[in-house]
Coordinates of C-alpha atoms in Angstrom, one line a residue:
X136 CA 6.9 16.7 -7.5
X137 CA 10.3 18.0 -5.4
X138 CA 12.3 20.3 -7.0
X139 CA 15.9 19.6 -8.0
X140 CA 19.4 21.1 -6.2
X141 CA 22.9 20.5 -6.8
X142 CA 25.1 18.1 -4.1
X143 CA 28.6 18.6 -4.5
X144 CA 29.9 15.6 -2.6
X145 CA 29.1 12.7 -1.1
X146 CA 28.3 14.2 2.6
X147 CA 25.6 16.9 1.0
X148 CA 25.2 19.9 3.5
X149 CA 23.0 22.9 4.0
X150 CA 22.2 25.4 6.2
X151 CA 18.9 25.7 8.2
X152 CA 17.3 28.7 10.2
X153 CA 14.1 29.3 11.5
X154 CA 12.6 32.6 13.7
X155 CA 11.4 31.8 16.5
X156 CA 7.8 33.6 16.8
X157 CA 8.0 36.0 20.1
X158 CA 5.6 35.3 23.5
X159 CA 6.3 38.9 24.4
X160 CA 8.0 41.9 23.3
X161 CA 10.3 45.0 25.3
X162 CA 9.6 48.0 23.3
X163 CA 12.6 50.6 23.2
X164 CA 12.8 53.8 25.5
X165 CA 13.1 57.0 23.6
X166 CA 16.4 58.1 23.1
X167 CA 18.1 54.7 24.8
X168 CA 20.9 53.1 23.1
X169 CA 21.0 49.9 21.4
X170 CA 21.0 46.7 23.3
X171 CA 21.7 43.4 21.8
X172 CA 20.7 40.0 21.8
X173 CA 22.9 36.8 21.1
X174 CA 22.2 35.6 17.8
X175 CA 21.4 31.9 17.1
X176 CA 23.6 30.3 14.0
X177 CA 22.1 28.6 11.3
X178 CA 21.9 24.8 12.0
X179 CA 24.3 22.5 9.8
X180 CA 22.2 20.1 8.1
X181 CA 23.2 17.0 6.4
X182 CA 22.6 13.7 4.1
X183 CA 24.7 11.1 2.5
X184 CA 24.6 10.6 -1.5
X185 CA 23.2 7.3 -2.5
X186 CA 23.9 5.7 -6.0
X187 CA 21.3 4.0 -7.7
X188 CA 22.1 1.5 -10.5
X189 CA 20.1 -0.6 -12.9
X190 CA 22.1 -2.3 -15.6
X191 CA 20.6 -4.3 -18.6
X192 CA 21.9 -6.7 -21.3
X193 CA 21.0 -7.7 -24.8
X194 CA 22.4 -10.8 -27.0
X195 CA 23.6 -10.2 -30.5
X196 CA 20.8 -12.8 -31.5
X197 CA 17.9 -9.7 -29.9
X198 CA 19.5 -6.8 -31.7
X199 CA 19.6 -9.6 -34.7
X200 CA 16.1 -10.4 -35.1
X201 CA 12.8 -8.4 -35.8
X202 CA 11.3 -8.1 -32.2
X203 CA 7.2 -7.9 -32.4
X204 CA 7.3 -4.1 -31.5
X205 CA 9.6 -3.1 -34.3
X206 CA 12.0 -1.3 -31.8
X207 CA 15.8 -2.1 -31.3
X208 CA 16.5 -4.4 -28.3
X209 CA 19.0 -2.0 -27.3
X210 CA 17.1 0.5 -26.9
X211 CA 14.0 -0.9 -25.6
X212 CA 15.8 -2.7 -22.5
X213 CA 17.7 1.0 -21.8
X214 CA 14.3 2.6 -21.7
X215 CA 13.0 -0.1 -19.4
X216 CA 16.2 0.3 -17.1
X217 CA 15.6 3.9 -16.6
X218 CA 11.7 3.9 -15.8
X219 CA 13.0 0.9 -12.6
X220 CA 16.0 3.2 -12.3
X221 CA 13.1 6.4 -11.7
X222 CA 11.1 3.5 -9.7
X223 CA 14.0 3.0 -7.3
X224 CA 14.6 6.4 -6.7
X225 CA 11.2 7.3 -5.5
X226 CA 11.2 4.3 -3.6
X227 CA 14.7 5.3 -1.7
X228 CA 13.4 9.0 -1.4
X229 CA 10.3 7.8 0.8
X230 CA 11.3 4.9 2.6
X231 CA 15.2 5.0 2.4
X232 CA 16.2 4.5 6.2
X233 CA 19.1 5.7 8.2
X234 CA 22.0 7.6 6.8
X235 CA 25.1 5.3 6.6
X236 CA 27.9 6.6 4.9
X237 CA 29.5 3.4 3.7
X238 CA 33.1 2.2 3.5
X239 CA 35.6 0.6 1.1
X240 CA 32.9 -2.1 -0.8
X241 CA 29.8 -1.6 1.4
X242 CA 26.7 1.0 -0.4
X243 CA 26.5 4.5 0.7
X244 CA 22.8 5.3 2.1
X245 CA 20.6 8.5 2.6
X246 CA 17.7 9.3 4.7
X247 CA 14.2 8.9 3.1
X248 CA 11.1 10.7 4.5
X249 CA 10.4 8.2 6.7
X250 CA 13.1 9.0 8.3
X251 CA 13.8 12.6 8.3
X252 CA 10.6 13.6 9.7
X253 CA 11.0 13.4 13.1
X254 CA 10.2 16.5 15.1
X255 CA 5.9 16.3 14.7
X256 CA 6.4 12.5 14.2
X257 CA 4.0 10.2 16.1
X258 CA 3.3 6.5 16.5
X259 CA -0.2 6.1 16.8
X260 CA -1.6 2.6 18.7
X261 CA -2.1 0.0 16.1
X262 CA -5.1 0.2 14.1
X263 CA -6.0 3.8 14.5
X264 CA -8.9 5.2 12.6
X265 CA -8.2 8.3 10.7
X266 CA -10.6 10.8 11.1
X267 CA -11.0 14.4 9.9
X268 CA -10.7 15.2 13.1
X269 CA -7.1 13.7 13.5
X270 CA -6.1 15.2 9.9
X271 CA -7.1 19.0 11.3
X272 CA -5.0 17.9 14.5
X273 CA -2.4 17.3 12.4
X274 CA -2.3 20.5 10.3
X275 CA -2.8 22.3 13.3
X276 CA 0.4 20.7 14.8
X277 CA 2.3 22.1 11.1
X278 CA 1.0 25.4 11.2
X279 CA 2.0 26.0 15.0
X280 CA 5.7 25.6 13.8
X281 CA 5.5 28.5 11.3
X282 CA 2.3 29.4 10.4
X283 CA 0.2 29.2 6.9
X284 CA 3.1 29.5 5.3
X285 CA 5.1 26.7 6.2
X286 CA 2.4 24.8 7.1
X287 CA 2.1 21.2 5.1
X288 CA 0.7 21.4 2.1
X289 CA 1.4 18.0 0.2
X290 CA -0.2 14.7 2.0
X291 CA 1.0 11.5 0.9
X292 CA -1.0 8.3 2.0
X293 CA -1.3 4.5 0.7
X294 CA -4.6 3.6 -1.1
X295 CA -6.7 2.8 1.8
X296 CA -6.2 6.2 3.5
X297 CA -6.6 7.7 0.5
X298 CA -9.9 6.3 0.4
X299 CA -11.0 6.8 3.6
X300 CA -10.2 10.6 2.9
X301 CA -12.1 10.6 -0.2
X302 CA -15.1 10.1 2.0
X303 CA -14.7 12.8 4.5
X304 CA -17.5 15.0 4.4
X305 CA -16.4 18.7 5.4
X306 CA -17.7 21.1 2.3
X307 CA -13.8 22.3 2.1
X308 CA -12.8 18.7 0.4
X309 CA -13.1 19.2 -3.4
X310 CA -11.6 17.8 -6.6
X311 CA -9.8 20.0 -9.1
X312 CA -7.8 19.1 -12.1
X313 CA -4.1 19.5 -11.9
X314 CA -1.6 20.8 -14.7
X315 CA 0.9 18.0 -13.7
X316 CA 1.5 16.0 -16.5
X317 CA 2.5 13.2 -14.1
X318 CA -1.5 12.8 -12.4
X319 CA -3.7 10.8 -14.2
X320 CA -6.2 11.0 -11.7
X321 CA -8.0 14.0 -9.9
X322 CA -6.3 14.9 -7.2
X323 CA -8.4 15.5 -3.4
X324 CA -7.9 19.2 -2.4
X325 CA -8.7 19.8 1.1
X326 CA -8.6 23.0 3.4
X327 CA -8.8 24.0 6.9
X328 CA -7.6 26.8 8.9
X329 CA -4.3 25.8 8.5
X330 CA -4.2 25.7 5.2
X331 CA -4.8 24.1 1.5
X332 CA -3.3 20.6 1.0
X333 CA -3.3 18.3 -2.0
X334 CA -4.0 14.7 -1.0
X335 CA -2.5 12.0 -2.8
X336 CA -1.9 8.0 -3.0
X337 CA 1.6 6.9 -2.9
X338 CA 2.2 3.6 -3.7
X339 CA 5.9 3.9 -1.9
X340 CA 4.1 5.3 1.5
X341 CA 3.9 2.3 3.8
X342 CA 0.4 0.5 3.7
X343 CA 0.7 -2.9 5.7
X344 CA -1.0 -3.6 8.9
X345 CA 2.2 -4.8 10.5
X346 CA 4.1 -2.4 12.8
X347 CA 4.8 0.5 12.5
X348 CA 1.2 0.4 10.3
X349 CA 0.1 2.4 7.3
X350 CA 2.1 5.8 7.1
X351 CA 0.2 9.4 6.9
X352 CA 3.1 12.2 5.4
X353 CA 1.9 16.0 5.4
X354 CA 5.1 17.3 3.5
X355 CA 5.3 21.5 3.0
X356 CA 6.5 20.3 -0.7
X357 CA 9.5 23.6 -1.7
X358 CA 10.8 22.7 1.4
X359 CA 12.2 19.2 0.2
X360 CA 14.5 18.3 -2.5
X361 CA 16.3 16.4 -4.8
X362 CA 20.1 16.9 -4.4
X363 CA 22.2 15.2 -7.6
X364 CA 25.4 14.2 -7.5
X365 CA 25.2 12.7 -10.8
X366 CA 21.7 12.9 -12.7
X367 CA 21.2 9.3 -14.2
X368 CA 22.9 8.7 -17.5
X369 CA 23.2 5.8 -19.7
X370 CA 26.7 4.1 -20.0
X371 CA 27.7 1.3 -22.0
X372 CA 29.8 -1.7 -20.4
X373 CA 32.8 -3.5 -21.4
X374 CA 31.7 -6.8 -24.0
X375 CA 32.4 -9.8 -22.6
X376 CA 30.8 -12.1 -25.6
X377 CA 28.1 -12.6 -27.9
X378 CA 25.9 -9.5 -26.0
X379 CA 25.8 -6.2 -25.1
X380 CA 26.0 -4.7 -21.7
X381 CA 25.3 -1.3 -19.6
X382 CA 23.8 0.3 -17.0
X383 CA 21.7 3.5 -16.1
X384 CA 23.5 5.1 -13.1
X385 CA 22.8 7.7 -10.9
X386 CA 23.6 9.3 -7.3
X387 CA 21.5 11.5 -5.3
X388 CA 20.0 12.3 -1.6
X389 CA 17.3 14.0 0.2
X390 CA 17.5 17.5 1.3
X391 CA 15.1 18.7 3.9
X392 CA 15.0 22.8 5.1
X393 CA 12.7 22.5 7.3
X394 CA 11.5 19.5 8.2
X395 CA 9.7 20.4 11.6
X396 CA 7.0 22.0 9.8
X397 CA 5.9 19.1 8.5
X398 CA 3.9 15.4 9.4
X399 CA 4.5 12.0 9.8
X400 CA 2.4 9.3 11.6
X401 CA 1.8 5.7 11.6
X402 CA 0.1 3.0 12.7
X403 CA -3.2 3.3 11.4
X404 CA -5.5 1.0 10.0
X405 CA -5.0 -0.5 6.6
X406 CA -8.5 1.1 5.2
X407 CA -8.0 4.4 7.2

């Protein structure tokens, strides 16, 4: 779903502006001269690059002998390792926690979304019901930071809120089907003054009733990416016997323009 950027090391940077929207304007005199106000710099942004690794291993006797699928062992167990290494990733992206950028034998971490969402983030009282009314609260809250358009637009929810949203009952909630390849499922489109959003299940978006409680993410989606250091790749191992090693290895982080115009909140209940 995000789109990709480059990182070109391991501390990835950006820079971040936003326009304040005016309470009140001083229109110019005719004739006056120019008068000028101090201008507010761009805001330095950062996250830490995070490798991701998934090896895999196959005996001489596997790449030997006719498996039941008629495919190379080899190349079955490489394939495998790259869907977990995708599995990961996703994983990391949402729920990756804070930033640490690691020393001489100890991981490098990034920020997830959990994590990076912080100025419209709320912790609601343990077992909150979500309502339609809550979810126009909350779009409200993302539109007040920059309007229609930079109000959220993706919402990302575990099953049981999903469902629960699958029964609200405004006339604006409607199914449509989607041209990503990746949805298998109809996908709940839902509109209010603020704008459209797509609702969809995440299995990665924390669902259990323990604190903090089932996570709601309203995400304005261009405004998050995927920064690669190194996309993931393939790479065979040094032998060390009768088998075959490698790995699929890759190294990546979370970039995030504008976080403030989107939502996170938790604690709700574990069926919405």
């Amino acid at each position: 779903m995000l789109k990709t950027s480059t990182a070109n090391n391991t501390l990835h940077e950006w820079l971040e502006d936003y326009i304040t929207p005016p309470t009140s304007v001083t229109p110019a005199s005719e004739g006056a001269a120019a008068t000028y106000a101090a201008l507010t710099q761009p805001a330095r942004r950062n996250n830490i690059t995070e490798i991701i690794e998934e090896t895999f291993r196959v005996s001489g006797t596997e790449r030997a002998v006719n498996p039941g699928n008629n495919q190379d062992a080899m190349d079955y167990q490489s394939a495998k390792a790259l869907r977990t290494w995708k599995m990961k990733s996703e994983f990391e992206l949402v729920q990756a926690g804070a930033q640490a950028s690691g020393a001489s034998g100890t991981a490098r971490y990034m920020a997830g979304l959990l994590n990076v969402i912080t100025t419209l983030y709320t912790a609601r009282n343990s077992g909150t019901s979500l309502s339609e009314t809550e979810f126009q609260d909350m779009h409200q809250h993302s539109w007040d930071q920059g309007g229609t358009e930079n109000s959220f637009d993706l919402v990302l929810v575990p099953f049981g809120l999903k469902r629960k949203i699958d029964g609200f009952t405004a006339g604006a909630t409607k199914y449509v089907d989607q041209s990503d390849k990746k949805l298998t499922q109809p996908v709940a489109i839902y509109e209010t003054s603020a704008g459209v959003a797509r609702i969809m299940q995440h299995r990665y978006v924390p669902s259990a009733g323990a604190t903090p409680g089932p996570y709601f993410l309203g995400l304005k989606e261009d405004k998050f990416r995927v920064a690669y250091l190194r996309k993931p790749f393939k790479e065979m191992l040094a032998k060390d016997g009768d088998r075959e090693n490698g790995h699929i290895v890759g190294e990546f982080t979370l970039e995030f323009l504008a976080e403030r115009s989107s939502v996170a909140r938790s604690g709700y209940n574990v069926n919405g």
